[in-house]
Short mmCIF file of C-alpha atoms in Angstrom, two decimals:
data_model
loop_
_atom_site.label_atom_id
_atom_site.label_comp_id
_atom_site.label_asym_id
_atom_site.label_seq_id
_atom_site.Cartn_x
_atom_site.Cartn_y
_atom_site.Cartn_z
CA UNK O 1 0.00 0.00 0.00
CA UNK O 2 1.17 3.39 -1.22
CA UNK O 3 2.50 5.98 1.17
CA UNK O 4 0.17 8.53 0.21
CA UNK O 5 -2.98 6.05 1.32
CA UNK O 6 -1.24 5.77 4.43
CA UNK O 7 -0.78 9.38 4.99
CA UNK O 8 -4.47 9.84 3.63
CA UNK O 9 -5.97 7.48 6.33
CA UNK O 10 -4.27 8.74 9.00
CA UNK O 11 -5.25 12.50 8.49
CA UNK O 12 -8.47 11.39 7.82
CA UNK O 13 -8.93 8.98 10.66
CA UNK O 14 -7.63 11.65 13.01
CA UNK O 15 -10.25 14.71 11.36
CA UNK O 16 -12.97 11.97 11.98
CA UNK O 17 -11.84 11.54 15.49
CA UNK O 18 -13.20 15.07 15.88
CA UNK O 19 -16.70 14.98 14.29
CA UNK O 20 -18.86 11.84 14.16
CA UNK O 21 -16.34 9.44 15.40
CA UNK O 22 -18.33 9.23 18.96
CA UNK O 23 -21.64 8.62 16.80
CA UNK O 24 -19.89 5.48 14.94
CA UNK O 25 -18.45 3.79 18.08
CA UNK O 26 -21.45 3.85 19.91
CA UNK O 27 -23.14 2.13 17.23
CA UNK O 28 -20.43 -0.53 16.50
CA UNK O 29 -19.97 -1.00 20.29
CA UNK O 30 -23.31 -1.41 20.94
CA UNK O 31 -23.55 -4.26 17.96
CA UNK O 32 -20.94 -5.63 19.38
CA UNK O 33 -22.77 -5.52 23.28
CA UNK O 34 -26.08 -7.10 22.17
CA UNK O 35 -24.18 -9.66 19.72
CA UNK O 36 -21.81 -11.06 22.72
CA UNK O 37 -24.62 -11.18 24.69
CA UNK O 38 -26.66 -13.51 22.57
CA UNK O 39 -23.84 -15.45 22.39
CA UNK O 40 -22.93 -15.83 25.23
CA UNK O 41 -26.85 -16.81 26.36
CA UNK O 42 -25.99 -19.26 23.35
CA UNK O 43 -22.76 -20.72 25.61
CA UNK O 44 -24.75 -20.67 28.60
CA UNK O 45 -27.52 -22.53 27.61
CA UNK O 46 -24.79 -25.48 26.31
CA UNK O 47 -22.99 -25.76 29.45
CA UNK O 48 -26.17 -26.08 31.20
CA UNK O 49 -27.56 -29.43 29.15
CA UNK O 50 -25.82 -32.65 28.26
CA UNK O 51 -27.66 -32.97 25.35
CA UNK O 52 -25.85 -30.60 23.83
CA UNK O 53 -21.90 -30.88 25.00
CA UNK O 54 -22.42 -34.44 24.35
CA UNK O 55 -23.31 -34.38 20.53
CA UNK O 56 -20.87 -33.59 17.65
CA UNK O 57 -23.21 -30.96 15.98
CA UNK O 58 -23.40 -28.81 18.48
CA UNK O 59 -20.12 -28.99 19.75
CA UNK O 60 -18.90 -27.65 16.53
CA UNK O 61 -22.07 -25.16 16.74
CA UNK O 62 -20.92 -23.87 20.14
CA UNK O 63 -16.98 -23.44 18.69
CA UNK O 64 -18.23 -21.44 15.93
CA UNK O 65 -20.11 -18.95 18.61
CA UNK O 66 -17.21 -18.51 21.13
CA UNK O 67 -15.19 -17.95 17.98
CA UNK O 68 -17.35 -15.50 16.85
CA UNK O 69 -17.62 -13.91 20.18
CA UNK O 70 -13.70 -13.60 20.71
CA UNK O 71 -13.47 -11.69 16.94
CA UNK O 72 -15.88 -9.68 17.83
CA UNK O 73 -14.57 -8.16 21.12
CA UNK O 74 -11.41 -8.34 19.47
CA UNK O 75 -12.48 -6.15 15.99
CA UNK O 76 -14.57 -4.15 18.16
CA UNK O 77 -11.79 -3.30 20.54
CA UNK O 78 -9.51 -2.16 17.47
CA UNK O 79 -12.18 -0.64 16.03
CA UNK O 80 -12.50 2.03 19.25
CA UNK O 81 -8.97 1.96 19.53
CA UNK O 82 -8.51 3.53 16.20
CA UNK O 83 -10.21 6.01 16.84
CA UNK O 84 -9.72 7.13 20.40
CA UNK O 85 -6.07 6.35 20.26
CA UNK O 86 -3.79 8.22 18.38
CA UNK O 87 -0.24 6.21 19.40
CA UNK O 88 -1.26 2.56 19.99
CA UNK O 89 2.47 0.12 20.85
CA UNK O 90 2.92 -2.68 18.28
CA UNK O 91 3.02 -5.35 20.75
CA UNK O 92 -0.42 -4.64 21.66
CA UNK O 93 -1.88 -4.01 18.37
CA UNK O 94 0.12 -7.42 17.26
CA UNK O 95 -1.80 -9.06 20.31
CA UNK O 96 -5.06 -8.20 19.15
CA UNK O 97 -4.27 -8.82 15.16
CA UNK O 98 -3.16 -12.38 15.72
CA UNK O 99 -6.67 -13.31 17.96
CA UNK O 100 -8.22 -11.62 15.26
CA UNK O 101 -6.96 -13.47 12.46
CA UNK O 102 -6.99 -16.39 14.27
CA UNK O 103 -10.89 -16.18 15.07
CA UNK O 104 -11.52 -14.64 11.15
CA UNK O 105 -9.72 -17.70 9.53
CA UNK O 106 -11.45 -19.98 11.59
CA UNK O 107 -14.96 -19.71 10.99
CA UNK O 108 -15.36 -20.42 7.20
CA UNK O 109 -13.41 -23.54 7.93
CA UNK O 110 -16.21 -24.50 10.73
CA UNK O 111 -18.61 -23.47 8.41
CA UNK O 112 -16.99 -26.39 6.07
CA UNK O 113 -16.95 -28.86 9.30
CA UNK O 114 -20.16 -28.11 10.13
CA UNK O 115 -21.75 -28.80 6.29
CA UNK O 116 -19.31 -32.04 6.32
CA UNK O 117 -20.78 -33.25 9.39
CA UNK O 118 -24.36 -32.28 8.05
CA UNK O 119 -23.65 -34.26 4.92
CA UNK O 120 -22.55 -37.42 6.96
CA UNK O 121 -25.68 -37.47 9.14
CA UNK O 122 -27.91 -37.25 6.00
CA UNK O 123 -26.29 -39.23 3.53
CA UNK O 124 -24.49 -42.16 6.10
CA UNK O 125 -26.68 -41.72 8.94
CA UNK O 126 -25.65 -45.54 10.25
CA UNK O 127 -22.19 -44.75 10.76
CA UNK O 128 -22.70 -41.27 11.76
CA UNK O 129 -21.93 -42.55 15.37
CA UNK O 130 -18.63 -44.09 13.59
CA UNK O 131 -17.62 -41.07 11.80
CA UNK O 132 -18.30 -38.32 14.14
CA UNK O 133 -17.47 -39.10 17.95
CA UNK O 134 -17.15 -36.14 20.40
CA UNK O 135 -13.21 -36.88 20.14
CA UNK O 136 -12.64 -36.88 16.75
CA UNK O 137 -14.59 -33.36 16.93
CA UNK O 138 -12.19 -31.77 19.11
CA UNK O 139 -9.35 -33.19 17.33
CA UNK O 140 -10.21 -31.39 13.88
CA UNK O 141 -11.27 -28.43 15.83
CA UNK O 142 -7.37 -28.19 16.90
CA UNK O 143 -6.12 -28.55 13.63
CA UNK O 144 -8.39 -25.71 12.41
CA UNK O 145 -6.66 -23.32 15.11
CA UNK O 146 -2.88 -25.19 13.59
CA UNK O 147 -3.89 -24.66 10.22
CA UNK O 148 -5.14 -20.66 10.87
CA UNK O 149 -2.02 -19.88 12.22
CA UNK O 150 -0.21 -21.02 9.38
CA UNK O 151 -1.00 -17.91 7.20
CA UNK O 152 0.56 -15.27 9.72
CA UNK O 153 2.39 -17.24 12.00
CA UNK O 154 5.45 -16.20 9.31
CA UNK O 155 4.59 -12.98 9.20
CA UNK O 156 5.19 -12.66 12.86
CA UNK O 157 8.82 -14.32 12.63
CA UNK O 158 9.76 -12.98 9.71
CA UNK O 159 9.31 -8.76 10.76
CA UNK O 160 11.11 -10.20 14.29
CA UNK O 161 13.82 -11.43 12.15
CA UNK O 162 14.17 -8.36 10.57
CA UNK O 163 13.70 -5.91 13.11
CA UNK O 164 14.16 -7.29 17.03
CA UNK O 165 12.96 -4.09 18.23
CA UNK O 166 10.05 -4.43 16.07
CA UNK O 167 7.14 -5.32 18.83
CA UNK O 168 8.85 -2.03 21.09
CA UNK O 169 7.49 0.34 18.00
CA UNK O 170 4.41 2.41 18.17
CA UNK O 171 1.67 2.70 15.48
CA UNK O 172 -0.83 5.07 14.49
CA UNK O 173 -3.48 3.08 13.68
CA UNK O 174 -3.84 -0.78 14.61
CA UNK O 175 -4.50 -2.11 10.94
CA UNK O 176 -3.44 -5.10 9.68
CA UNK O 177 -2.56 -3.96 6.25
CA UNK O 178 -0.60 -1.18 8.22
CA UNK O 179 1.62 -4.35 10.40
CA UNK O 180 2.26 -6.45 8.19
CA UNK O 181 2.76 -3.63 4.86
CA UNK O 182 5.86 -5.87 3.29
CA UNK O 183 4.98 -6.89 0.19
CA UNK O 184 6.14 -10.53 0.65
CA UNK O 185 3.52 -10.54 3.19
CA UNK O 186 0.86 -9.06 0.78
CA UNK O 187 1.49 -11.33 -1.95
CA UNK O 188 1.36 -14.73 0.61
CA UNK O 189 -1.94 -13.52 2.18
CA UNK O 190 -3.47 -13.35 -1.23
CA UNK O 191 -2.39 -16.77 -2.20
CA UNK O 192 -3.58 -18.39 1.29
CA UNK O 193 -7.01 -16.50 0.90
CA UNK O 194 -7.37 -17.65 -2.32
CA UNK O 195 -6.93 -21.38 -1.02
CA UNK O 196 -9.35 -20.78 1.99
CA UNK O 197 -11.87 -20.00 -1.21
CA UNK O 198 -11.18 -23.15 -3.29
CA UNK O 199 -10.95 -24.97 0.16
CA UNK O 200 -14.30 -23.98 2.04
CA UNK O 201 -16.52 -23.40 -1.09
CA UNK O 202 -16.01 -26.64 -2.55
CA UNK O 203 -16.59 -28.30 0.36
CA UNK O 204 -19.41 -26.29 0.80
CA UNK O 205 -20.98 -27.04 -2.81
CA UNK O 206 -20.00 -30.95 -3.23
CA UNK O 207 -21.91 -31.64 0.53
CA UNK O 208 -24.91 -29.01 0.32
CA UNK O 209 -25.41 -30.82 -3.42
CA UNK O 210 -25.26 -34.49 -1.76
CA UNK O 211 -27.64 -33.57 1.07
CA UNK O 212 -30.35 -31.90 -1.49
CA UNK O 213 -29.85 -34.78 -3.98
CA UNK O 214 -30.39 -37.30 -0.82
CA UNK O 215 -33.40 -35.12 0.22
CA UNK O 216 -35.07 -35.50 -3.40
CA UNK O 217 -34.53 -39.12 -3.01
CA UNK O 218 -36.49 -39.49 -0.50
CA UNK O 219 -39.47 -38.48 -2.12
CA UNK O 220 -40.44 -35.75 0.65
CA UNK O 221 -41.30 -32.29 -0.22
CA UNK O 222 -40.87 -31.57 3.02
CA UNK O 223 -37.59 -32.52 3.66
CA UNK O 224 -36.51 -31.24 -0.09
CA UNK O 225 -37.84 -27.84 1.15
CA UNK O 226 -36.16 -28.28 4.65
CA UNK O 227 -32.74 -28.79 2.54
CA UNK O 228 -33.12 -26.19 -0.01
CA UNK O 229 -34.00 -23.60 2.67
CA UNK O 230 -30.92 -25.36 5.08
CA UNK O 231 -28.77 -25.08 1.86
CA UNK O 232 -29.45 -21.11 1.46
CA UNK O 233 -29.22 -20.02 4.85
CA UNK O 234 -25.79 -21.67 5.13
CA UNK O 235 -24.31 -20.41 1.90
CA UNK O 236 -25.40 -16.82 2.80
CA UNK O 237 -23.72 -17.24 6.27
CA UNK O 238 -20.80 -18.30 4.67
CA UNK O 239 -20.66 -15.99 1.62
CA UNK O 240 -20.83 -13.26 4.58
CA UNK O 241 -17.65 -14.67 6.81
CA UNK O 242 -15.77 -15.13 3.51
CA UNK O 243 -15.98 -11.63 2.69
CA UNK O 244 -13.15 -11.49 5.11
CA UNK O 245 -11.00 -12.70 2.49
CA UNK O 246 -11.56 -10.35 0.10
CA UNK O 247 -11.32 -7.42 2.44
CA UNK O 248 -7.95 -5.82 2.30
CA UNK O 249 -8.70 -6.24 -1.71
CA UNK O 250 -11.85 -3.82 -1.46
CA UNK O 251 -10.64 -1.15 1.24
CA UNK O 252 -7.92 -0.62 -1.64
CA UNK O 253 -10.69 0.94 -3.77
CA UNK O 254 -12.13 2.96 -1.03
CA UNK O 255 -8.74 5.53 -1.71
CA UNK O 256 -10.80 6.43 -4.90
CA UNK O 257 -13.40 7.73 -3.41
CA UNK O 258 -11.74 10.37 -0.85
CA UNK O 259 -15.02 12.18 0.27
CA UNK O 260 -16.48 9.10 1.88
CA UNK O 261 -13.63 7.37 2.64
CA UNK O 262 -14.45 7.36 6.07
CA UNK O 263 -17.89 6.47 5.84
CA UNK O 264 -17.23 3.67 3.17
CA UNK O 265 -14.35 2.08 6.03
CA UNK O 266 -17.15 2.31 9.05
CA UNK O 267 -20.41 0.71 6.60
CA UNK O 268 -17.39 -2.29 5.27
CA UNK O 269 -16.30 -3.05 8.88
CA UNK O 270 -20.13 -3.44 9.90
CA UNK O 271 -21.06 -5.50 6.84
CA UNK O 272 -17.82 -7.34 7.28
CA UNK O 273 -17.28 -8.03 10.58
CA UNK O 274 -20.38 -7.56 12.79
CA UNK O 275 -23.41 -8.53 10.40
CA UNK O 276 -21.64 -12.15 9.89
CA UNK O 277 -21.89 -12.86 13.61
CA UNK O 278 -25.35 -11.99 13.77
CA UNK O 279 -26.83 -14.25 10.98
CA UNK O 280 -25.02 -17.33 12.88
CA UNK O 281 -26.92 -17.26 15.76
CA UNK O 282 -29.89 -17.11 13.60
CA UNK O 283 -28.95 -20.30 11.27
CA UNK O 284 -27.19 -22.39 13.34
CA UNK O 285 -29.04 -21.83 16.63
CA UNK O 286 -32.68 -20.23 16.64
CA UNK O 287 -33.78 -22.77 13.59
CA UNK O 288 -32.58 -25.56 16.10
CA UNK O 289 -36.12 -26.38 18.02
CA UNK O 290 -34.14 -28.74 20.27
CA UNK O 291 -31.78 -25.34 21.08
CA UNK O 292 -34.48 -23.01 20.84
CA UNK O 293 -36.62 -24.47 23.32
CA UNK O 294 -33.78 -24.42 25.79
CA UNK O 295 -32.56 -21.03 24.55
CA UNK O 296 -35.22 -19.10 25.86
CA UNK O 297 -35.29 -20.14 29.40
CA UNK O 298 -32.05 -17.90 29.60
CA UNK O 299 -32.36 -15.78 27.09
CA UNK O 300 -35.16 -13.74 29.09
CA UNK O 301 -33.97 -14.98 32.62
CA UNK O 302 -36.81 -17.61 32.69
CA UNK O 303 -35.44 -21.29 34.18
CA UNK O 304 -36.70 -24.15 34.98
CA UNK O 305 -37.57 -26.04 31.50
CA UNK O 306 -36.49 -29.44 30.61
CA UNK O 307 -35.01 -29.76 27.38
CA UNK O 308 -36.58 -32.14 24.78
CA UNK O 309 -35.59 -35.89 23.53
CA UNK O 310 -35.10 -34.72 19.71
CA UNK O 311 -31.64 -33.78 18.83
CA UNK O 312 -32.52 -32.18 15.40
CA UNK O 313 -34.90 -30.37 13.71
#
């Protein structure tokens, strides 16, 4: 990224800081308030049943929340620190960047679990029990955190190598196109987003197409409706957390529209980053009745409820 971008976002960040920055952050921080506390009713109301931290789906279900919930206090936090902050120390901003990433890269690739886990209940739902053991869950769930780490895990050694002093710097603005600026760096990120695309939406595509092709087979226009609506609600949810992907490559264009650069950075970050974590919730929680039922003994501060036998929908 150019050096008169970088000069241009600062100035402007730090004119905004003086007009309707207060407006925007008690907006996103709200969002990011009433989002956290959904989820966290969502984490609540797992702990509290064995129903739940006992079966594969909603083990992976549950991951994808707190995941959610740490990016979102995270990309809030750097959000308001952006703009309140006009020095913020490397070390700090690094901390922040790396949970960030780490929660970002994550949840298409539970998004791919979770439709791979879908597909084997529908399509081999005899040795479901074989396949998908509470285990073998948290096994693959570790090797999504090793595998996210992979893409700026190098980063990280290779600026250290370079400069030792590097995490004792200060920054203007905690960005990660603004830490990790080398063009190395650029040029790897694109390459490993590009494979997180191939990766995630084929998955997506090959077991979404299985379970609607098993559906049909069943002769039940019920259950073909059940799967095409299952099948749309899951691609939007993931077409929104893959937007992460392509983010750095949008922002570029926003430099070409100077007047509302500001305004185009704040309406990306919200579309990005906060409307993704509301929609799961929504798709992978509230359509559950088993989940919902539960759900809203806490959600309102009502107890007492037993949840029901049924384990899906």
């Amino acid at each position: 990224m150019n050096s008169s971008f970088y000069n241009h976002s600062v100035s402007s960040s730090l004119l905004y800081r003086g007009t309707t920055s207060t407006i925007v952050t008690v907006i996103v921080v709200a969002l990011g308030i009433i989002i956290n506390y959904i989820n966290g009713t969502l984490v609540h109301t797992f702990r509290k049943h064995q129903i739940f931290y006992m079966n594969p789906r909603y083990i992976l279900y549950i991951h994808l929340v707190l995941n959610d919930t740490i990016y979102l206090f995270t990309s809030v936090s750097m959000f308001v620190f952006s703009y309140t902050l006009y020095n913020m120390s490397v070390s700090l901003c690094c901390l922040f960047i790396v949970v960030a990433l780490f929660t970002s890269h994550n949840t298409p690739l539970n998004l791919a679990l979770m439709a791979v886990e879908c597909y084997i209940a529908v399509c081999f739902p005899l040795r479901y029990a074989e396949f998908c053991t509470n285990k073998r869950i948290y096994i693959v769930i570790g090797c999504v955190w090793v595998f996210s780490s992979l893409s700026f895990m190098t980063d990280m050694f290779f600026y250290l190598a370079k400069d030792p002093f590097w995490l004792f710097n200060s920054i203007p603005i905690c960005n990660k196109d603004k830490l990790f600026s080398h063009p190395v760096s650029v040029q790897k990120e694109e390459i490993i987003y590009l494979l997180y695309l191939t990766i995630v939406w084929f998955t997506l595509i090959f077991t979404y197409l299985k379970i609607y092709f098993a559906a049909q087979a069943a002769n039940s226009a019920n259950s073909e409706q059940k799967a095409r609506n299952t099948i749309l609600l899951h691609g939007f949810q993931l077409l929104l957390s893959m937007l992460t992907y392509v983010d750095p490559m949008i922002k570029k264009h926003f430099v070409n529209v100077p007047q509302y650069f500001i305004e185009l950075q704040c309406f990306w970050f919200i579309f990005v980053h906060i409307l993704p974590r509301v929609v799961s919730p929504i798709v992978y929680g509230l359509r559950d009745r088993t989940f919902r039922q539960c759900l809203k003994n806490y959600l309102f501060f009502f107890y007492g409820s037993k949840p029901p036998k049924a384990l899906y929908n």
